[in-house]
C-alpha positions as a Markdown table, in Angstrom:
| # | Residue | x | y | z |
|---|---|---|---|---|
| 1 | Met | 25.2 | 71.3 | 59.4 |
| 2 | Ile | 25.4 | 74.7 | 61.1 |
| 3 | Lys | 26.5 | 75.0 | 64.7 |
| 4 | Thr | 25.9 | 78.2 | 66.7 |
| 5 | Ile | 27.9 | 79.1 | 69.8 |
| 6 | Ser | 26.9 | 82.1 | 71.9 |
| 7 | Leu | 29.5 | 84.2 | 73.8 |
| 8 | Pro | 29.1 | 87.3 | 76.0 |
| 9 | Cys | 31.3 | 89.2 | 73.6 |
| 10 | Ser | 32.8 | 88.4 | 70.2 |
| 11 | Gly | 36.2 | 89.5 | 71.7 |
| 12 | Lys | 36.2 | 86.3 | 73.7 |
| 13 | Val | 36.8 | 84.3 | 70.5 |
| 14 | Asp | 40.5 | 83.5 | 70.3 |
| 15 | Ile | 42.7 | 82.1 | 67.5 |
| 16 | Pro | 43.0 | 78.5 | 69.0 |
| 17 | Tyr | 39.3 | 78.3 | 69.4 |
| 18 | Leu | 38.7 | 79.3 | 65.8 |
| 19 | Leu | 41.3 | 76.9 | 64.5 |
| 20 | Lys | 39.8 | 74.1 | 66.6 |
| 21 | Ala | 36.5 | 74.6 | 64.6 |
| 22 | Phe | 38.4 | 73.8 | 61.4 |
| 23 | Glu | 40.3 | 70.9 | 63.0 |
| 24 | Thr | 37.0 | 69.3 | 63.9 |
| 25 | Gly | 35.6 | 69.5 | 60.4 |
| 26 | Ala | 34.1 | 73.0 | 59.9 |
| 27 | Asp | 34.3 | 74.2 | 56.3 |
| 28 | Gly | 33.7 | 77.8 | 57.4 |
| 29 | Val | 33.3 | 80.0 | 60.5 |
| 30 | Ala | 31.3 | 83.2 | 60.8 |
| 31 | Ile | 31.5 | 85.6 | 63.7 |
| 32 | Val | 28.7 | 88.1 | 64.4 |
| 33 | Thr | 29.9 | 91.2 | 66.3 |
| 34 | Cys | 28.3 | 94.4 | 67.4 |
| 35 | Lys | 29.0 | 97.4 | 65.1 |
| 36 | Lys | 32.3 | 99.3 | 65.5 |
| 37 | Asn | 32.1 | 101.9 | 68.2 |
| 38 | Glu | 29.0 | 100.2 | 69.7 |
| 39 | Cys | 30.8 | 97.5 | 71.7 |
| 40 | Arg | 29.8 | 97.4 | 75.4 |
| 41 | His | 33.1 | 95.6 | 76.2 |
| 42 | Phe | 35.4 | 98.3 | 74.9 |
| 43 | Glu | 37.0 | 96.9 | 71.7 |
| 44 | Gly | 35.8 | 93.2 | 71.7 |
| 45 | Asn | 34.5 | 93.5 | 68.1 |
| 46 | Leu | 37.8 | 94.9 | 66.9 |
| 47 | Arg | 39.7 | 92.0 | 68.6 |
| 48 | Ala | 37.3 | 89.5 | 66.8 |
| 49 | His | 38.1 | 91.1 | 63.5 |
| 50 | Lys | 41.8 | 90.9 | 64.0 |
| 51 | Arg | 41.7 | 87.3 | 65.2 |
| 52 | Ala | 39.5 | 86.3 | 62.2 |
| 53 | Glu | 42.0 | 87.9 | 59.8 |
| 54 | Ala | 44.9 | 86.0 | 61.5 |
| 55 | Val | 43.0 | 82.7 | 61.2 |
| 56 | Glu | 42.2 | 83.5 | 57.5 |
| 57 | Gly | 45.9 | 84.0 | 56.9 |
| 58 | Leu | 46.8 | 80.8 | 58.7 |
| 59 | Leu | 44.3 | 78.9 | 56.6 |
| 60 | Glu | 45.8 | 80.3 | 53.4 |
| 61 | Glu | 49.3 | 79.3 | 54.6 |
| 62 | Ile | 48.2 | 75.7 | 55.0 |
| 63 | Gly | 46.6 | 75.6 | 51.6 |
| 64 | Leu | 42.9 | 76.0 | 52.4 |
| 65 | Ala | 41.0 | 78.2 | 50.0 |
| 66 | Ala | 40.4 | 81.8 | 51.2 |
| 67 | Gly | 36.9 | 82.8 | 52.2 |
| 68 | Arg | 36.3 | 80.4 | 55.0 |
| 69 | Met | 36.3 | 83.0 | 57.7 |
| 70 | Ala | 33.8 | 85.9 | 57.9 |
| 71 | Val | 32.9 | 88.6 | 60.4 |
| 72 | Phe | 29.5 | 90.3 | 60.3 |
| 73 | Glu | 28.7 | 93.4 | 62.2 |
| 74 | Cys | 25.1 | 93.5 | 63.5 |
| 75 | Gly | 23.4 | 96.6 | 64.9 |
| 76 | Lys | 20.1 | 96.6 | 66.7 |
| 77 | Gln | 18.2 | 97.1 | 63.5 |
| 78 | Asp | 20.4 | 95.1 | 61.2 |
| 79 | Ala | 19.5 | 91.5 | 62.0 |
| 80 | Gly | 17.6 | 90.8 | 58.8 |
| 81 | Ala | 20.3 | 92.2 | 56.6 |
| 82 | Val | 23.0 | 90.3 | 58.5 |
| 83 | Leu | 21.0 | 87.1 | 58.2 |
| 84 | Gly | 21.0 | 87.6 | 54.4 |
| 85 | Glu | 24.8 | 88.1 | 54.4 |
| 86 | Ile | 25.3 | 85.0 | 56.5 |
| 87 | Lys | 23.2 | 82.9 | 54.1 |
| 88 | Gln | 25.4 | 84.2 | 51.2 |
| 89 | Phe | 28.5 | 83.3 | 53.1 |
| 90 | Ile | 27.1 | 79.7 | 53.7 |
| 91 | Gly | 26.5 | 79.4 | 50.0 |
| 92 | Arg | 30.0 | 80.5 | 49.1 |
| 93 | Val | 31.5 | 78.1 | 51.7 |
| 94 | Arg | 29.4 | 75.2 | 50.3 |
| 95 | Glu | 31.0 | 75.8 | 46.9 |
| 96 | Leu | 34.5 | 75.4 | 48.3 |
| 97 | Pro | 36.1 | 72.0 | 48.6 |
| 98 | Pro | 35.7 | 70.4 | 52.0 |
| 99 | Thr | 38.5 | 70.9 | 54.5 |
| 100 | Asn | 41.0 | 68.1 | 54.9 |
| 101 | Ala | 40.1 | 67.6 | 58.5 |
| 102 | Arg | 36.9 | 65.8 | 57.5 |
| 103 | Thr | 38.3 | 64.1 | 54.4 |
| 104 | Gly | 41.8 | 63.4 | 55.7 |
| 105 | Ala | 40.8 | 60.2 | 57.5 |
| 106 | Ala | 39.3 | 58.7 | 54.4 |
| 107 | Asn | 42.3 | 59.6 | 52.3 |
| 108 | Lys | 44.7 | 58.0 | 54.9 |
| 109 | Gln | 42.7 | 54.8 | 54.9 |
| 110 | Glu | 42.7 | 54.7 | 51.1 |
| 111 | Ser | 46.5 | 55.2 | 50.9 |
| 112 | Gln | 47.2 | 52.5 | 53.5 |
| 113 | Ala | 45.1 | 50.0 | 51.6 |
| 114 | Ala | 46.9 | 50.7 | 48.3 |
């Protein structure tokens, strides 16, 4: 399942919000920003990049495979190309093992039954 959330600026995405997506079962998160130096909200796209990098680092620290976070820059004429990149990202995420947030409950029940 793919869920889309619209924000006025990618810079509004914060680290707890991104982590919450993984806590609730997301296997991957993609952020679409405007191109560098084209942000109407000063440096919102740069903040989104930095926050995505921080979340990727946190995911690696807790043992989730790298590659679950992605940031795509989209200019006015780039929508088709970015859509292709997003489809590739979805394919890569589907090849990763599911996050423990979704499978953890089943594993806990199995260990309690044993």
